[in-house]
Coordinates of C-alpha atoms and ligand atoms in Angstrom, one line a residue:
M18 CA 22.2 5.0 20.4
S19 CA 23.7 8.0 18.7
I20 CA 25.0 7.3 15.2
S21 CA 28.7 7.8 14.9
K22 CA 30.5 7.3 11.6
S23 CA 31.9 4.1 13.1
G24 CA 31.0 1.0 11.2
A25 CA 30.8 -1.0 14.4
N26 CA 28.1 1.3 15.8
I27 CA 26.1 1.0 12.6
E28 CA 26.4 -2.8 12.6
N29 CA 25.2 -2.8 16.2
L30 CA 22.2 -0.8 15.2
I31 CA 21.3 -3.1 12.4
D32 CA 21.8 -6.1 14.7
K33 CA 19.6 -4.4 17.3
A34 CA 16.8 -3.9 14.8
E35 CA 17.1 -7.4 13.5
S36 CA 16.9 -8.9 17.0
G37 CA 13.5 -7.2 17.4
K38 CA 14.5 -4.9 20.3
D39 CA 12.5 -1.7 20.4
L40 CA 14.1 1.1 18.4
R41 CA 14.0 4.7 19.5
R42 CA 13.2 7.5 17.1
E43 CA 16.9 8.4 16.8
D44 CA 17.7 4.7 16.0
I45 CA 15.2 4.8 13.2
I46 CA 16.5 8.1 11.9
G47 CA 20.0 6.6 12.0
L48 CA 18.9 3.6 9.9
L49 CA 17.3 5.9 7.3
K50 CA 20.5 8.0 7.1
L51 CA 23.0 5.1 7.0
P52 CA 26.0 5.6 4.8
A53 CA 25.2 4.0 1.4
D54 CA 27.8 1.2 2.0
F55 CA 25.5 -0.2 4.7
S56 CA 22.3 -0.4 2.7
P57 CA 22.9 -4.0 1.6
D58 CA 23.4 -5.0 5.3
L59 CA 20.1 -3.3 6.2
F60 CA 18.2 -4.9 3.3
A61 CA 19.7 -8.4 4.1
A62 CA 18.6 -8.0 7.8
A63 CA 15.1 -7.1 6.7
D64 CA 15.1 -10.1 4.3
R65 CA 16.1 -12.5 7.0
V66 CA 13.4 -11.2 9.3
R67 CA 10.8 -11.5 6.5
H68 CA 12.0 -15.1 5.9
E69 CA 11.7 -15.9 9.7
Q70 CA 8.4 -14.2 10.3
V71 CA 6.3 -14.6 7.2
G72 CA 8.2 -17.2 5.1
D73 CA 9.5 -17.1 1.6
E74 CA 6.3 -17.3 -0.4
I75 CA 4.7 -14.3 -2.0
Y76 CA 1.0 -13.5 -1.4
L77 CA -1.0 -11.9 -4.1
R78 CA -4.0 -9.4 -3.9
G79 CA -5.8 -8.6 -7.1
I80 CA -6.8 -4.9 -7.5
I81 CA -9.8 -3.6 -9.3
E82 CA -9.8 0.1 -9.7
F83 CA -13.5 0.5 -10.1
S84 CA -13.9 4.3 -10.2
N85 CA -11.5 7.2 -10.9
Y86 CA -14.0 9.9 -9.7
C87 CA -12.7 11.7 -6.7
E88 CA -14.2 14.5 -4.6
R89 CA -10.8 15.2 -3.0
N90 CA -8.1 17.4 -4.3
C91 CA -4.8 15.8 -3.0
L92 CA -2.0 17.8 -4.5
Y93 CA 0.0 14.7 -5.4
C94 CA -2.7 12.6 -7.2
G95 CA -3.8 12.5 -10.8
L96 CA -7.3 11.6 -9.8
R97 CA -7.8 14.8 -7.9
K98 CA -11.1 16.5 -8.6
S99 CA -9.6 19.6 -10.3
N100 CA -7.8 17.5 -12.9
S101 CA -10.0 18.2 -15.9
N102 CA -7.7 16.4 -18.3
L103 CA -8.8 13.0 -16.9
S104 CA -11.5 11.0 -18.6
R105 CA -13.6 9.7 -15.7
Y106 CA -15.3 6.3 -15.4
R107 CA -17.2 4.1 -13.1
M108 CA -17.3 0.4 -13.7
T109 CA -20.8 -1.1 -13.5
E110 CA -21.6 -3.6 -10.8
D111 CA -21.6 -6.4 -13.4
E112 CA -18.2 -5.4 -14.7
I113 CA -16.7 -5.4 -11.2
I114 CA -18.2 -8.9 -10.6
A115 CA -16.9 -10.2 -13.9
T116 CA -13.4 -8.9 -13.1
A117 CA -13.6 -10.4 -9.6
Q118 CA -14.5 -13.8 -11.3
Q119 CA -11.4 -13.5 -13.5
I120 CA -9.3 -12.9 -10.4
K121 CA -10.9 -16.0 -8.8
K122 CA -10.0 -18.0 -11.9
T123 CA -6.3 -17.2 -11.6
G124 CA -6.3 -18.6 -8.1
V125 CA -5.7 -15.3 -6.4
P126 CA -7.8 -15.5 -3.2
T127 CA -8.3 -11.8 -2.4
V128 CA -9.5 -8.7 -4.2
V129 CA -8.8 -5.1 -3.4
L130 CA -11.6 -2.7 -4.5
Q131 CA -10.0 0.7 -5.0
S132 CA -11.4 4.1 -6.1
G133 CA -11.2 7.8 -5.5
E134 CA -13.4 9.2 -2.8
D135 CA -16.7 8.8 -4.7
S136 CA -19.9 9.3 -2.8
F137 CA -21.8 7.9 -5.8
Y138 CA -21.0 4.6 -4.1
S139 CA -23.4 4.9 -1.2
Q140 CA -23.3 2.6 1.8
D141 CA -26.0 0.4 0.1
I142 CA -24.2 0.2 -3.2
V143 CA -20.9 -0.8 -1.6
C144 CA -22.6 -3.3 0.6
R145 CA -24.5 -4.9 -2.3
L146 CA -21.2 -5.1 -4.2
I147 CA -19.5 -6.8 -1.2
E148 CA -22.3 -9.2 -0.8
R149 CA -22.3 -10.2 -4.5
I150 CA -18.6 -10.7 -4.6
R151 CA -18.7 -12.8 -1.4
K152 CA -21.6 -14.9 -2.8
E153 CA -20.4 -15.2 -6.4
T154 CA -16.7 -15.6 -5.9
D155 CA -16.0 -16.1 -2.2
L156 CA -12.9 -13.9 -2.5
I157 CA -11.6 -12.1 0.6
I158 CA -12.4 -8.4 0.2
T159 CA -10.2 -5.4 0.9
L160 CA -11.7 -1.9 0.5
S161 CA -9.5 1.0 -0.4
I162 CA -12.1 3.7 -1.0
G163 CA -10.9 6.5 1.3
E164 CA -12.4 7.8 4.5
R165 CA -16.0 7.0 5.3
A166 CA -18.3 7.3 8.3
L167 CA -18.2 4.8 11.2
N168 CA -21.6 3.5 10.2
D169 CA -20.3 2.7 6.7
Y170 CA -17.3 0.8 8.1
K171 CA -19.6 -1.2 10.3
A172 CA -22.0 -1.9 7.4
F173 CA -19.2 -2.9 5.0
Q174 CA -17.9 -5.3 7.6
Q175 CA -21.3 -6.9 8.2
A176 CA -21.7 -7.2 4.4
G177 CA -18.5 -9.3 4.3
A178 CA -15.5 -7.0 3.8
N179 CA -12.5 -8.2 5.8
R180 CA -9.7 -5.7 5.2
Y181 CA -9.4 -1.9 4.7
L182 CA -6.5 0.0 3.3
L183 CA -6.2 3.7 4.2
K184 CA -2.7 5.0 4.1
H185 CA -1.9 7.8 6.6
E186 CA 0.3 9.2 3.7
T187 CA 2.6 11.2 6.0
A188 CA 3.1 11.6 9.7
S189 CA 3.6 15.3 9.4
R190 CA 0.3 17.1 10.2
E191 CA 1.5 20.2 8.4
L192 CA 2.5 18.3 5.3
Y193 CA -0.8 16.4 5.4
K194 CA -2.8 19.5 5.6
Y195 CA -0.9 21.1 2.7
L196 CA -1.1 18.0 0.5
R197 CA -4.7 17.1 1.3
P198 CA -6.7 20.3 1.3
G199 CA -9.7 20.2 3.6
C200 CA -8.6 16.9 5.2
D201 CA -7.6 16.4 8.8
W202 CA -4.7 14.1 9.9
E203 CA -6.4 13.3 13.2
N204 CA -9.6 12.1 11.4
R205 CA -7.5 9.8 9.2
L206 CA -5.8 8.3 12.2
Q207 CA -9.2 8.0 14.0
S208 CA -10.6 6.1 11.0
L209 CA -7.6 3.8 11.2
R210 CA -8.1 3.2 14.9
L211 CA -11.9 2.5 14.3
L212 CA -11.2 0.1 11.5
K213 CA -8.7 -1.8 13.6
A214 CA -11.1 -1.8 16.6
L215 CA -13.9 -3.1 14.4
G216 CA -11.7 -6.1 13.5
F217 CA -10.7 -5.2 10.0
E218 CA -7.2 -6.3 8.9
T219 CA -6.1 -2.7 8.6
G220 CA -3.5 -1.3 6.2
T221 CA -1.8 2.0 6.5
G222 CA 1.4 3.4 4.8
N223 CA 3.0 6.4 3.3
M224 CA 4.6 8.0 0.3
V225 CA 8.3 8.5 0.2
G226 CA 9.9 11.6 -1.5
L227 CA 7.1 14.1 -0.8
P228 CA 8.2 17.7 -1.0
G229 CA 9.3 18.9 2.4
Q230 CA 9.7 15.4 3.8
T231 CA 12.7 14.7 6.0
P232 CA 14.2 11.5 7.5
E233 CA 12.6 12.7 10.8
I234 CA 9.2 12.7 9.3
L235 CA 9.8 9.3 7.7
A236 CA 10.9 8.0 11.1
D237 CA 7.5 9.3 12.5
D238 CA 5.7 7.5 9.6
L239 CA 7.4 4.2 10.8
L240 CA 6.4 4.9 14.4
V241 CA 2.8 5.5 13.3
M242 CA 2.7 2.2 11.5
K243 CA 4.1 0.5 14.6
L244 CA 1.8 2.3 17.1
L245 CA -1.3 1.5 15.1
D246 CA -0.3 -2.1 15.0
A247 CA -1.4 -2.1 11.3
D248 CA -1.6 -5.4 9.6
M249 CA -0.5 -4.2 6.1
L250 CA 1.9 -1.5 5.2
G251 CA 1.9 0.2 1.8
I252 CA 5.1 2.1 1.3
G253 CA 5.7 3.6 -2.1
P254 CA 7.6 6.4 -3.7
F255 CA 5.8 9.6 -4.6
I256 CA 5.7 10.0 -8.4
A257 CA 4.9 13.4 -9.7
H258 CA 1.9 13.6 -12.1
P259 CA 2.1 16.3 -14.8
D260 CA -1.5 17.4 -14.3
T261 CA -1.2 18.2 -10.6
P262 CA 0.3 21.1 -8.6
L263 CA 3.3 18.9 -7.8
A264 CA 4.2 18.4 -11.5
G265 CA 7.9 18.1 -12.4
I266 CA 9.3 17.0 -9.0
E267 CA 12.1 14.5 -9.6
N268 CA 11.5 11.0 -8.2
D269 CA 14.7 9.2 -7.7
E270 CA 13.5 7.6 -4.5
L271 CA 14.2 3.9 -4.9
E272 CA 17.0 3.7 -2.2
I273 CA 15.2 5.7 0.5
T274 CA 11.8 3.9 -0.2
M275 CA 13.6 0.6 0.2
R276 CA 15.1 1.7 3.4
V277 CA 11.7 2.8 4.8
L278 CA 10.3 -0.6 3.7
A279 CA 13.2 -2.5 5.3
V280 CA 12.9 -0.7 8.6
A281 CA 9.1 -1.3 8.5
R282 CA 9.8 -5.0 8.3
L283 CA 12.4 -4.8 11.1
I284 CA 10.2 -3.0 13.5
T285 CA 6.8 -4.5 12.7
R286 CA 8.1 -8.1 12.2
N287 CA 5.1 -10.1 10.9
T288 CA 3.1 -7.5 8.9
N289 CA 2.1 -7.9 5.2
I290 CA 4.2 -5.6 3.2
P291 CA 3.6 -5.2 -0.6
A292 CA 6.3 -4.5 -3.1
T293 CA 4.3 -1.6 -4.4
T294 CA 3.4 -0.9 -8.0
A295 CA 4.9 2.6 -7.5
L296 CA 8.3 1.0 -6.8
A297 CA 7.9 -1.2 -9.9
T298 CA 7.1 2.0 -11.8
I299 CA 10.3 4.0 -10.9
H300 CA 12.7 1.1 -11.4
P301 CA 12.5 -2.0 -13.7
Q302 CA 13.7 -4.2 -10.8
G303 CA 11.8 -2.2 -8.1
R304 CA 9.4 -5.0 -7.2
L305 CA 12.0 -7.7 -7.0
L306 CA 14.4 -5.5 -5.0
A307 CA 11.6 -4.7 -2.5
L308 CA 10.8 -8.5 -2.2
Q309 CA 14.5 -9.0 -1.2
A310 CA 14.4 -6.1 1.4
G311 CA 11.4 -7.1 3.5
A312 CA 8.3 -7.2 1.2
N313 CA 6.2 -10.4 1.0
V314 CA 3.1 -9.3 -1.0
V315 CA 2.4 -8.2 -4.6
M316 CA -0.8 -6.5 -5.7
P317 CA -1.3 -7.0 -9.4
D318 CA -3.8 -4.7 -11.2
F319 CA -6.6 -6.6 -12.8
T320 CA -8.7 -3.5 -13.8
P321 CA -10.0 -4.1 -17.4
E322 CA -7.7 -2.6 -20.1
I323 CA -10.3 0.0 -21.2
Y324 CA -10.2 1.6 -17.8
K325 CA -6.7 0.9 -16.5
S326 CA -4.9 3.7 -18.2
R327 CA -7.6 6.1 -17.0
Y328 CA -6.8 5.2 -13.3
D329 CA -4.0 7.7 -13.7
I330 CA -2.8 8.3 -10.2
Y331 CA 0.8 8.8 -11.4
P332 CA 2.4 8.2 -14.8
G333 CA 4.2 5.1 -16.0
R334 CA 2.1 2.2 -14.5
K335 CA 2.7 -0.9 -16.5
D336 CA 0.7 -4.0 -15.4
V337 CA -0.7 -4.8 -18.9
G338 CA -2.3 -8.0 -20.3
S339 CA -4.9 -10.5 -19.3
A340 CA -5.2 -11.7 -15.7
E341 CA -3.4 -15.0 -16.7
E342 CA -0.6 -13.1 -18.5
I343 CA 0.0 -10.9 -15.5
I344 CA 0.2 -13.9 -13.2
S345 CA 2.5 -15.9 -15.4
R346 CA 4.8 -12.9 -15.8
L347 CA 4.9 -12.5 -12.0
E348 CA 5.6 -16.3 -11.5
K349 CA 8.6 -16.0 -13.9
D350 CA 9.9 -12.9 -12.2
F351 CA 9.7 -14.5 -8.7
Q352 CA 11.5 -17.6 -10.0
T353 CA 14.5 -15.4 -10.8
I354 CA 14.9 -14.7 -7.0
G355 CA 14.0 -18.2 -6.0
R356 CA 10.6 -17.4 -4.7
T357 CA 7.1 -18.8 -5.4
I358 CA 3.5 -17.7 -5.1
N359 CA 1.4 -18.8 -2.2
Y360 CA -2.3 -18.9 -3.3
G361 CA -3.5 -18.8 0.3
T362 CA -5.4 -15.8 1.8
G363 CA -2.2 -14.4 3.5
H364 CA -3.8 -13.2 6.7
R365 CA -1.2 -11.5 9.0
Q366 CA 0.8 -14.4 10.2
I367 CA 1.8 -15.3 13.7
K368 CA 5.4 -16.3 14.1
K369 CA 5.8 -20.1 13.6
Ligands
SAM28 N1 -8.8 7.5 -2.6 C1 -8.3 6.5 -1.7 C2 -7.3 7.1 -0.8 O1 -6.8 8.2 -1.1 O2 -7.1 6.5 0.3 C3 -7.7 5.3 -2.4 C4 -7.2 5.5 -3.8 S1 -5.7 6.4 -3.8 C5 -5.4 6.6 -5.5 C6 -4.5 5.1 -3.4 C7 -3.1 5.6 -3.0 O3 -2.5 6.2 -4.1 C8 -3.0 6.7 -1.9 O4 -3.0 6.1 -0.6 C9 -1.6 7.3 -2.2 O5 -0.6 6.9 -1.3 C10 -1.3 6.8 -3.6 N2 -0.9 7.9 -4.5 C11 -1.7 8.9 -5.0 N3 -1.0 9.7 -5.8 C12 0.3 9.3 -5.8 C13 1.5 9.7 -6.4 N4 1.5 10.8 -7.2 N5 2.6 8.9 -6.3 C14 2.6 7.8 -5.5 N6 1.5 7.3 -4.9 C15 0.3 8.1 -5.0
SF4_29 FE1 -8.7 11.1 -4.3 FE2 -7.3 9.2 -3.1 FE3 -6.3 10.6 -5.2 FE4 -6.6 11.9 -2.8 S1 -5.2 10.1 -3.2 S2 -7.2 12.6 -4.9 S3 -8.5 10.9 -2.1 S4 -7.9 9.2 -5.2

């Protein structure tokens, strides 16, 4: 369908997306470029599909950002190797286990272990950590530690990791190459395919508002998410960090990020889609708005206070307080939109 200015055509397109019919690239571009008046209709359609496919309850994943060392130099990220203003840390194994135990105490059933690409954490070290967390807390484990070798992925899975988050970041090979010096888009995609084939619940996703990004590239991002049949989709606004080469770029990206998220829900149906911390960072209501436009997951940050501010990917992150305080704040926020927390594991759900 070509997008005309006619309201009827736009409504047809939103209806087509809501009904689950396959959308062509032009349809997706059309949804991303909708006149502003139609945004509420798009978000409401995504909200209905979220309700029908994954229910009303919100699933939590507790994040531990255990190392801010990184060997990469991504132009957008405050953890990049060349950022000499950052005070680096690595949590000890015991600190990580103690934090996982706090997450377990709050009732949150899954932990996301996140870090820069840090080869200090050899295959053996990561496996030992996974085994200890499984044994001492029984939490479901998601890794978000960047690209590793196939052998590593296999070993991590054998040790007990269940999920892996590796955002493709952007579907544009050129932009990817520019933003991630020395990295190759095809390798990233190959890792994602391997993870999926190994049986990991696999997460991908992108940043919205990158310099040089167009609605066409965003449509390709959405097609990558669909083609990979990813189980989780992390979609967040790019936020410029002052100590990176992309310092100073404005980030008024709430509306377009929510559109990408809403279309992701419409085309992937039953995936787990977090209302990202980055959305909560650029707008006080960002998290709740995303939860009403297709999102069904929240990933609170349980990194100990002494390290949290040093995991400085981008400025303005706010999840402060003890694990209990964070959960109780979320519960209250969710109540304001009539939603509650589900303390289940939140595996990708099959339509009821
Ligand atoms: N190092 C691993 C990796 O890159 O996959 C995991 C940690 S990395 C900090 C986690 C995510 O942070 C990336 O996938 C990227 O999308 C996001 N990120 C990094 N810099 C960002 C920025 N300036 N604004 C928004 N998101 C950012
Ligand atoms: Fe490192 Fe990940 Fe940041 Fe890139 S995005 S610099 S790989 S932590």
